[in-house]
Amino acid sequence: MAFGIYVHWPFCAAKCPYCDFNSHVRTSIDEQGWIEAIERELEWTAQSQGADRPIVETIFFGGGTPSLMTGSSVARVLEKIARFWPMANDVEITLEANPASAEAARFADYRAAGVNRLSLGMQALNDADLKRLGRLHDSREAKAALSLAMRNFARVSLDLIYARPEQDEAAWRSELKEALSFGTDHLSLYQLTIEPGTPFAVLYQNGTLKIPDEDLAAGLYEATQELTEAAGRPAYEISNHATAGSESRHNLLYWRYQDYAGVGPGAHGRLKLGNKRIATSTIRLPERWREAVMKGENSFTDFTPVRDEEAAREHLLMNLRLCEGVDLAAYQARWGKRPSSEKLAPLLEQGLLTRDGDVIRATPQGRLVLNAVIAALLN
Ligand SMILES: C[S@@+](CC[C@H](N)C(=O)[O-])C[C@H]1O[C@@H](n2cnc3c(N)ncnc32)[C@H](O)[C@@H]1O
Ligand code: SF4
């Protein structure tokens, strides 16, 4: 079973009004102290896995804004991981970066530290929308950061958010064509979600923020599939597009329901300990998390075995996000059951799933209503 490590860096230079990730703005950050806490939690996690530790195939620095870390901090974390776990020769090491110039200046240091894949949060390619999204960079900086990233890393992904306020299909088509013309091997294209508790949610509820309705959003999604496919970077997951072989191996690990450790405040993990699959999550508030780690107290808010029934549901949900779908024979071998033909039939008929022997796949339409599809399959 493949194994990866997610490291969460919880700080950002400013909080974007749409974002509900575990990200925090602080006036000053004692970086060495935070890295020490991450190192300790790595050590604790490795020890919990006993002597026979899995080979690390992927590492992902996510956030927050990991590009606020210095290259030497990233190197320290990577050295620690290599000390505690065996590493695959071709380990994939991704770091999420924001395009502001101060962060872009660190790209060469990240490469020197061992990072071999960069994921750049461009979000939009025009200044008015970047401003509206509360981003600190403008489109010129974003493009400069992207070309610097492409000079430093063989593998670069860019993130865009679409279905933004007042965005019509023509505007998105032209923006996406421009993004595809940059030539990255991977793009993450997310539909804007209004997350409860964010400033965007307040503006949306009081009618100030207008986003594309369901029909327009569906049209934008279809345009996204069409243009990325035509450009040789089709979807391999709901929001992720790549040339063949350039998929994010780390994210594939989540979607193929394999194992990963989550380190840092608010990180989630799924660890195989003995014959149990353990769901882990850590304390979300950075300062509380750090205090617990440094005192040697429990920094986990969850460290519980996942019941087989729940794991089987999660597995299906994750696999069906992927265009490759789920192999029911492998699924049955793992969980001792499979969705019945009676439950599959109506979903196949409605065009939400397709079937090819033992492999079932969600159609693009099915991927849009995946939770309902899973509920129909399992209930
Ligand atoms: C955890 S963020 C971190 C990346 C980095 N801090 C940044 O902002 O560029 C990962 C990605 O999630 C996406 N994202 C965050 N909030 C979103 C929302 N409400 N709707 C859609 N996409 C969102 C953005 O595209 C972002 O690049
Ligand atoms: S979108 Fe990225 S930069 Fe903005 S608050 Fe969220 S994690 Fe931080």
mmCIF file of N, CA, C and O in Angstrom, residues 5-84:
data_model
loop_
_atom_site.group_PDB
_atom_site.id
_atom_site.type_symbol
_atom_site.label_atom_id
_atom_site.label_comp_id
_atom_site.label_asym_id
_atom_site.label_seq_id
_atom_site.Cartn_x
_atom_site.Cartn_y
_atom_site.Cartn_z
ATOM 1 N N ILE A 5 3.138 11.587 3.168
ATOM 2 C CA ILE A 5 3.090 12.450 4.363
ATOM 3 C C ILE A 5 2.636 13.845 3.954
ATOM 4 O O ILE A 5 3.191 14.450 3.025
ATOM 5 N N TYR A 6 1.608 14.339 4.645
ATOM 6 C CA TYR A 6 1.131 15.709 4.432
ATOM 7 C C TYR A 6 1.643 16.571 5.589
ATOM 8 O O TYR A 6 1.458 16.211 6.757
ATOM 9 N N VAL A 7 2.269 17.697 5.263
ATOM 10 C CA VAL A 7 2.750 18.620 6.306
ATOM 11 C C VAL A 7 1.991 19.937 6.145
ATOM 12 O O VAL A 7 2.035 20.550 5.068
ATOM 13 N N HIS A 8 1.293 20.348 7.206
ATOM 14 C CA HIS A 8 0.474 21.564 7.112
ATOM 15 C C HIS A 8 1.202 22.764 7.701
ATOM 16 O O HIS A 8 1.582 22.758 8.874
ATOM 17 N N TRP A 9 1.352 23.811 6.889
ATOM 18 C CA TRP A 9 1.906 25.090 7.376
ATOM 19 C C TRP A 9 0.722 26.052 7.484
ATOM 20 O O TRP A 9 0.123 26.418 6.466
ATOM 21 N N PRO A 10 0.349 26.473 8.692
ATOM 22 C CA PRO A 10 -0.972 27.084 8.883
ATOM 23 C C PRO A 10 -1.028 28.603 8.714
ATOM 24 O O PRO A 10 -2.056 29.200 9.037
ATOM 25 N N PHE A 11 0.055 29.224 8.243
ATOM 26 C CA PHE A 11 0.066 30.692 8.233
ATOM 27 C C PHE A 11 -0.069 31.270 6.823
ATOM 28 O O PHE A 11 0.394 30.668 5.854
ATOM 29 N N CYS A 12 -0.723 32.431 6.756
ATOM 30 C CA CYS A 12 -0.845 33.173 5.497
ATOM 31 C C CYS A 12 -0.550 34.639 5.763
ATOM 32 O O CYS A 12 -0.733 35.122 6.887
ATOM 33 N N ALA A 13 -0.137 35.347 4.715
ATOM 34 C CA ALA A 13 0.135 36.779 4.860
ATOM 35 C C ALA A 13 -1.171 37.551 5.042
ATOM 36 O O ALA A 13 -1.204 38.608 5.671
ATOM 37 N N ALA A 14 -2.270 37.047 4.472
ATOM 38 C CA ALA A 14 -3.601 37.663 4.646
ATOM 39 C C ALA A 14 -4.620 36.557 4.444
ATOM 40 O O ALA A 14 -4.332 35.557 3.786
ATOM 41 N N LYS A 15 -5.798 36.737 5.035
ATOM 42 C CA LYS A 15 -6.823 35.700 4.888
ATOM 43 C C LYS A 15 -7.721 36.052 3.703
ATOM 44 O O LYS A 15 -8.323 37.143 3.673
ATOM 45 N N CYS A 16 -7.820 35.167 2.730
ATOM 46 C CA CYS A 16 -8.683 35.423 1.574
ATOM 47 C C CYS A 16 -10.148 35.245 1.997
ATOM 48 O O CYS A 16 -10.456 34.320 2.758
ATOM 49 N N PRO A 17 -11.037 36.104 1.502
ATOM 50 C CA PRO A 17 -12.412 36.123 2.034
ATOM 51 C C PRO A 17 -13.268 34.901 1.686
ATOM 52 O O PRO A 17 -14.345 34.743 2.227
ATOM 53 N N TYR A 18 -12.776 34.029 0.792
ATOM 54 C CA TYR A 18 -13.551 32.835 0.407
ATOM 55 C C TYR A 18 -13.039 31.584 1.120
ATOM 56 O O TYR A 18 -13.637 30.519 1.009
ATOM 57 N N CYS A 19 -11.928 31.698 1.844
ATOM 58 C CA CYS A 19 -11.175 30.506 2.258
ATOM 59 C C CYS A 19 -11.543 30.043 3.659
ATOM 60 O O CYS A 19 -11.554 30.845 4.594
ATOM 61 N N ASP A 20 -11.846 28.752 3.791
ATOM 62 C CA ASP A 20 -12.061 28.230 5.150
ATOM 63 C C ASP A 20 -11.051 27.149 5.513
ATOM 64 O O ASP A 20 -11.291 26.321 6.385
ATOM 65 N N PHE A 21 -9.907 27.173 4.832
ATOM 66 C CA PHE A 21 -8.832 26.259 5.231
ATOM 67 C C PHE A 21 -8.297 26.688 6.594
ATOM 68 O O PHE A 21 -8.523 27.817 7.046
ATOM 69 N N ASN A 22 -7.556 25.789 7.235
ATOM 70 C CA ASN A 22 -7.005 26.109 8.548
ATOM 71 C C ASN A 22 -5.782 27.008 8.367
ATOM 72 O O ASN A 22 -4.643 26.570 8.438
ATOM 73 N N SER A 23 -6.068 28.282 8.085
ATOM 74 C CA SER A 23 -4.989 29.228 7.809
ATOM 75 C C SER A 23 -5.176 30.464 8.673
ATOM 76 O O SER A 23 -6.302 30.925 8.883
ATOM 77 N N HIS A 24 -4.074 31.001 9.161
ATOM 78 C CA HIS A 24 -4.122 32.061 10.160
ATOM 79 C C HIS A 24 -3.087 33.135 9.836
ATOM 80 O O HIS A 24 -2.016 32.827 9.317
ATOM 81 N N VAL A 25 -3.450 34.374 10.189
ATOM 82 C CA VAL A 25 -2.522 35.484 9.973
ATOM 83 C C VAL A 25 -1.927 35.857 11.333
ATOM 84 O O VAL A 25 -2.661 36.011 12.304
ATOM 85 N N ARG A 26 -0.612 35.958 11.415
ATOM 86 C CA ARG A 26 0.068 36.325 12.657
ATOM 87 C C ARG A 26 1.056 37.443 12.353
ATOM 88 O O ARG A 26 1.666 37.451 11.273
ATOM 89 N N THR A 27 1.240 38.366 13.321
ATOM 90 C CA THR A 27 2.160 39.474 13.047
ATOM 91 C C THR A 27 3.610 38.996 12.989
ATOM 92 O O THR A 27 4.409 39.480 12.199
ATOM 93 N N SER A 28 3.939 38.017 13.847
ATOM 94 C CA SER A 28 5.294 37.469 13.703
ATOM 95 C C SER A 28 5.252 35.965 13.939
ATOM 96 O O SER A 28 4.403 35.473 14.688
ATOM 97 N N ILE A 29 6.151 35.277 13.272
ATOM 98 C CA ILE A 29 6.145 33.808 13.341
ATOM 99 C C ILE A 29 7.539 33.326 13.723
ATOM 100 O O ILE A 29 8.521 33.632 13.040
ATOM 101 N N ASP A 30 7.589 32.605 14.825
ATOM 102 C CA ASP A 30 8.859 32.030 15.274
ATOM 103 C C ASP A 30 9.062 30.721 14.487
ATOM 104 O O ASP A 30 8.735 29.640 14.951
ATOM 105 N N GLU A 31 9.599 30.879 13.283
ATOM 106 C CA GLU A 31 9.627 29.741 12.344
ATOM 107 C C GLU A 31 10.366 28.526 12.911
ATOM 108 O O GLU A 31 9.905 27.387 12.780
ATOM 109 N N GLN A 32 11.509 28.783 13.581
ATOM 110 C CA GLN A 32 12.290 27.657 14.111
ATOM 111 C C GLN A 32 11.464 26.846 15.105
ATOM 112 O O GLN A 32 11.499 25.621 15.120
ATOM 113 N N GLY A 33 10.697 27.567 15.948
ATOM 114 C CA GLY A 33 9.869 26.894 16.957
ATOM 115 C C GLY A 33 8.787 26.031 16.309
ATOM 116 O O GLY A 33 8.521 24.909 16.755
ATOM 117 N N TRP A 34 8.183 26.552 15.251
ATOM 118 C CA TRP A 34 7.128 25.784 14.569
ATOM 119 C C TRP A 34 7.716 24.554 13.892
ATOM 120 O O TRP A 34 7.119 23.472 13.905
ATOM 121 N N ILE A 35 8.897 24.722 13.321
ATOM 122 C CA ILE A 35 9.532 23.571 12.642
ATOM 123 C C ILE A 35 9.880 22.498 13.679
ATOM 124 O O ILE A 35 9.702 21.299 13.439
ATOM 125 N N GLU A 36 10.333 22.944 14.838
ATOM 126 C CA GLU A 36 10.662 21.971 15.887
ATOM 127 C C GLU A 36 9.414 21.157 16.265
ATOM 128 O O GLU A 36 9.481 19.941 16.448
ATOM 129 N N ALA A 37 8.289 21.851 16.363
ATOM 130 C CA ALA A 37 7.047 21.137 16.714
ATOM 131 C C ALA A 37 6.672 20.140 15.604
ATOM 132 O O ALA A 37 6.268 19.007 15.879
ATOM 133 N N ILE A 38 6.831 20.552 14.347
ATOM 134 C CA ILE A 38 6.533 19.627 13.233
ATOM 135 C C ILE A 38 7.460 18.411 13.320
ATOM 136 O O ILE A 38 7.035 17.266 13.167
ATOM 137 N N GLU A 39 8.744 18.669 13.622
ATOM 138 C CA GLU A 39 9.705 17.556 13.730
ATOM 139 C C GLU A 39 9.277 16.582 14.833
ATOM 140 O O GLU A 39 9.358 15.374 14.667
ATOM 141 N N ARG A 40 8.831 17.150 15.955
ATOM 142 C CA ARG A 40 8.421 16.265 17.063
ATOM 143 C C ARG A 40 7.207 15.429 16.690
ATOM 144 O O ARG A 40 7.109 14.264 17.025
ATOM 145 N N GLU A 41 6.255 16.065 15.997
ATOM 146 C CA GLU A 41 5.061 15.302 15.634
ATOM 147 C C GLU A 41 5.403 14.228 14.593
ATOM 148 O O GLU A 41 4.827 13.128 14.614
ATOM 149 N N LEU A 42 6.356 14.533 13.711
ATOM 150 C CA LEU A 42 6.812 13.513 12.754
ATOM 151 C C LEU A 42 7.382 12.321 13.507
ATOM 152 O O LEU A 42 7.088 11.161 13.202
ATOM 153 N N GLU A 43 8.207 12.624 14.520
ATOM 154 C CA GLU A 43 8.840 11.556 15.295
ATOM 155 C C GLU A 43 7.780 10.699 15.996
ATOM 156 O O GLU A 43 7.822 9.470 15.955
ATOM 157 N N TRP A 44 6.813 11.382 16.588
ATOM 158 C CA TRP A 44 5.756 10.661 17.303
ATOM 159 C C TRP A 44 4.976 9.766 16.329
ATOM 160 O O TRP A 44 4.685 8.607 16.631
ATOM 161 N N THR A 45 4.673 10.323 15.149
ATOM 162 C CA THR A 45 3.908 9.556 14.150
ATOM 163 C C THR A 45 4.695 8.329 13.706
ATOM 164 O O THR A 45 4.155 7.218 13.621
ATOM 165 N N ALA A 46 5.983 8.522 13.447
ATOM 166 C CA ALA A 46 6.822 7.396 13.012
ATOM 167 C C ALA A 46 6.845 6.323 14.095
ATOM 168 O O ALA A 46 6.701 5.129 13.808
ATOM 169 N N GLN A 47 6.995 6.759 15.358
ATOM 170 C CA GLN A 47 7.048 5.771 16.444
ATOM 171 C C GLN A 47 5.740 5.007 16.564
ATOM 172 O O GLN A 47 5.739 3.816 16.841
ATOM 173 N N SER A 48 4.620 5.695 16.307
ATOM 174 C CA SER A 48 3.324 5.008 16.420
ATOM 175 C C SER A 48 3.202 3.905 15.366
ATOM 176 O O SER A 48 2.434 2.974 15.528
ATOM 177 N N GLN A 49 3.976 4.031 14.283
ATOM 178 C CA GLN A 49 3.917 3.001 13.234
ATOM 179 C C GLN A 49 4.844 1.821 13.522
ATOM 180 O O GLN A 49 4.876 0.863 12.752
ATOM 181 N N GLY A 50 5.610 1.908 14.614
ATOM 182 C CA GLY A 50 6.475 0.792 14.992
ATOM 183 C C GLY A 50 7.721 0.736 14.123
ATOM 184 O O GLY A 50 8.047 1.701 13.420
ATOM 185 N N ALA A 51 8.413 -0.403 14.157
ATOM 186 C CA ALA A 51 9.711 -0.501 13.479
ATOM 187 C C ALA A 51 9.542 -0.709 11.975
ATOM 188 O O ALA A 51 10.364 -0.262 11.179
ATOM 189 N N ASP A 52 8.457 -1.340 11.578
ATOM 190 C CA ASP A 52 8.282 -1.718 10.178
ATOM 191 C C ASP A 52 7.518 -0.615 9.441
ATOM 192 O O ASP A 52 6.347 -0.740 9.133
ATOM 193 N N ARG A 53 8.239 0.474 9.160
ATOM 194 C CA ARG A 53 7.532 1.649 8.616
ATOM 195 C C ARG A 53 7.422 1.584 7.095
ATOM 196 O O ARG A 53 8.341 1.108 6.433
ATOM 197 N N PRO A 54 6.314 2.110 6.563
ATOM 198 C CA PRO A 54 6.141 2.056 5.108
ATOM 199 C C PRO A 54 7.100 3.005 4.383
ATOM 200 O O PRO A 54 7.577 3.978 4.971
ATOM 201 N N ILE A 55 7.348 2.700 3.134
ATOM 202 C CA ILE A 55 8.200 3.572 2.304
ATOM 203 C C ILE A 55 7.422 4.827 1.937
ATOM 204 O O ILE A 55 6.269 4.744 1.501
ATOM 205 N N VAL A 56 8.044 5.985 2.123
ATOM 206 C CA VAL A 56 7.385 7.251 1.778
ATOM 207 C C VAL A 56 7.484 7.468 0.273
ATOM 208 O O VAL A 56 8.582 7.560 -0.278
ATOM 209 N N GLU A 57 6.324 7.544 -0.368
ATOM 210 C CA GLU A 57 6.334 7.746 -1.829
ATOM 211 C C GLU A 57 6.009 9.177 -2.218
ATOM 212 O O GLU A 57 6.372 9.618 -3.311
ATOM 213 N N THR A 58 5.300 9.891 -1.324
ATOM 214 C CA THR A 58 4.971 11.289 -1.626
ATOM 215 C C THR A 58 5.002 12.123 -0.343
ATOM 216 O O THR A 58 4.699 11.629 0.744
ATOM 217 N N ILE A 59 5.375 13.383 -0.517
ATOM 218 C CA ILE A 59 5.325 14.347 0.596
ATOM 219 C C ILE A 59 4.658 15.598 0.033
ATOM 220 O O ILE A 59 4.922 15.990 -1.119
ATOM 221 N N PHE A 60 3.774 16.206 0.817
ATOM 222 C CA PHE A 60 3.061 17.390 0.328
ATOM 223 C C PHE A 60 3.075 18.459 1.416
ATOM 224 O O PHE A 60 2.585 18.237 2.522
ATOM 225 N N PHE A 61 3.677 19.614 1.106
ATOM 226 C CA PHE A 61 3.615 20.766 2.019
ATOM 227 C C PHE A 61 2.408 21.599 1.599
ATOM 228 O O PHE A 61 2.423 22.217 0.526
ATOM 229 N N GLY A 62 1.351 21.595 2.440
ATOM 230 C CA GLY A 62 0.144 22.340 2.105
ATOM 231 C C GLY A 62 -0.166 23.382 3.161
ATOM 232 O O GLY A 62 0.490 23.444 4.213
ATOM 233 N N GLY A 63 -1.189 24.194 2.882
ATOM 234 C CA GLY A 63 -1.455 25.246 3.863
ATOM 235 C C GLY A 63 -2.870 25.738 3.838
ATOM 236 O O GLY A 63 -3.755 25.092 3.306
ATOM 237 N N GLY A 64 -2.999 26.940 4.383
ATOM 238 C CA GLY A 64 -2.002 27.972 4.604
ATOM 239 C C GLY A 64 -1.081 28.233 3.400
ATOM 240 O O GLY A 64 -1.399 27.882 2.283
ATOM 241 N N THR A 65 0.012 28.839 3.702
ATOM 242 C CA THR A 65 0.961 29.231 2.660
ATOM 243 C C THR A 65 2.350 28.689 2.982
ATOM 244 O O THR A 65 3.154 29.389 3.617
ATOM 245 N N PRO A 66 2.649 27.472 2.548
ATOM 246 C CA PRO A 66 3.966 26.902 2.844
ATOM 247 C C PRO A 66 5.113 27.704 2.237
ATOM 248 O O PRO A 66 6.241 27.624 2.722
ATOM 249 N N SER A 67 4.805 28.503 1.187
ATOM 250 C CA SER A 67 5.899 29.291 0.595
ATOM 251 C C SER A 67 6.288 30.468 1.481
ATOM 252 O O SER A 67 7.168 31.249 1.119
ATOM 253 N N LEU A 68 5.673 30.590 2.663
ATOM 254 C CA LEU A 68 6.189 31.545 3.648
ATOM 255 C C LEU A 68 7.336 30.912 4.441
ATOM 256 O O LEU A 68 8.031 31.589 5.199
ATOM 257 N N MET A 69 7.529 29.592 4.299
ATOM 258 C CA MET A 69 8.650 28.923 4.981
ATOM 259 C C MET A 69 9.933 29.174 4.198
ATOM 260 O O MET A 69 9.916 29.250 2.972
ATOM 261 N N THR A 70 11.038 29.225 4.910
ATOM 262 C CA THR A 70 12.316 29.351 4.204
ATOM 263 C C THR A 70 12.718 27.984 3.648
ATOM 264 O O THR A 70 12.245 26.944 4.134
ATOM 265 N N GLY A 71 13.611 28.005 2.674
ATOM 266 C CA GLY A 71 14.105 26.751 2.098
ATOM 267 C C GLY A 71 14.762 25.888 3.169
ATOM 268 O O GLY A 71 14.647 24.660 3.160
ATOM 269 N N SER A 72 15.459 26.527 4.137
ATOM 270 C CA SER A 72 16.160 25.699 5.126
ATOM 271 C C SER A 72 15.171 25.018 6.069
ATOM 272 O O SER A 72 15.426 23.911 6.539
ATOM 273 N N SER A 73 14.010 25.642 6.325
ATOM 274 C CA SER A 73 12.984 24.964 7.136
ATOM 275 C C SER A 73 12.439 23.750 6.395
ATOM 276 O O SER A 73 12.250 22.686 6.980
ATOM 277 N N VAL A 74 12.200 23.925 5.098
ATOM 278 C CA VAL A 74 11.693 22.802 4.294
ATOM 279 C C VAL A 74 12.731 21.678 4.302
ATOM 280 O O VAL A 74 12.404 20.501 4.483
ATOM 281 N N ALA A 75 14.006 22.061 4.170
ATOM 282 C CA ALA A 75 15.080 21.050 4.180
ATOM 283 C C ALA A 75 15.104 20.308 5.520
ATOM 284 O O ALA A 75 15.266 19.088 5.563
ATOM 285 N N ARG A 76 14.917 21.045 6.622
ATOM 286 C CA ARG A 76 14.926 20.395 7.954
ATOM 287 C C ARG A 76 13.816 19.356 8.060
ATOM 288 O O ARG A 76 14.025 18.250 8.554
ATOM 289 N N VAL A 77 12.636 19.727 7.604
ATOM 290 C CA VAL A 77 11.499 18.790 7.679
ATOM 291 C C VAL A 77 11.795 17.549 6.823
ATOM 292 O O VAL A 77 11.576 16.411 7.252
ATOM 293 N N LEU A 78 12.348 17.778 5.623
ATOM 294 C CA LEU A 78 12.621 16.639 4.732
ATOM 295 C C LEU A 78 13.704 15.727 5.316
ATOM 296 O O LEU A 78 13.628 14.501 5.211
ATOM 297 N N GLU A 79 14.705 16.351 5.947
ATOM 298 C CA GLU A 79 15.754 15.528 6.582
ATOM 299 C C GLU A 79 15.171 14.663 7.682
ATOM 300 O O GLU A 79 15.522 13.500 7.839
ATOM 301 N N LYS A 80 14.273 15.247 8.442
ATOM 302 C CA LYS A 80 13.647 14.501 9.545
ATOM 303 C C LYS A 80 12.840 13.322 8.994
ATOM 304 O O LYS A 80 12.903 12.214 9.512
ATOM 305 N N ILE A 81 12.093 13.581 7.943
ATOM 306 C CA ILE A 81 11.286 12.493 7.356
ATOM 307 C C ILE A 81 12.215 11.370 6.893
ATOM 308 O O ILE A 81 11.972 10.190 7.159
ATOM 309 N N ALA A 82 13.328 11.761 6.244
ATOM 310 C CA ALA A 82 14.253 10.737 5.733
ATOM 311 C C ALA A 82 14.910 9.967 6.878
ATOM 312 O O ALA A 82 15.314 8.823 6.711
ATOM 313 N N ARG A 83 15.015 10.598 8.042
ATOM 314 C CA ARG A 83 15.612 9.902 9.179
ATOM 315 C C ARG A 83 14.649 8.855 9.745
ATOM 316 O O ARG A 83 15.040 7.826 10.228
ATOM 317 N N PHE A 84 13.355 9.154 9.680
ATOM 318 C CA PHE A 84 12.383 8.264 10.332
ATOM 319 C C PHE A 84 11.776 7.212 9.407
ATOM 320 O O PHE A 84 11.269 6.213 9.882
#
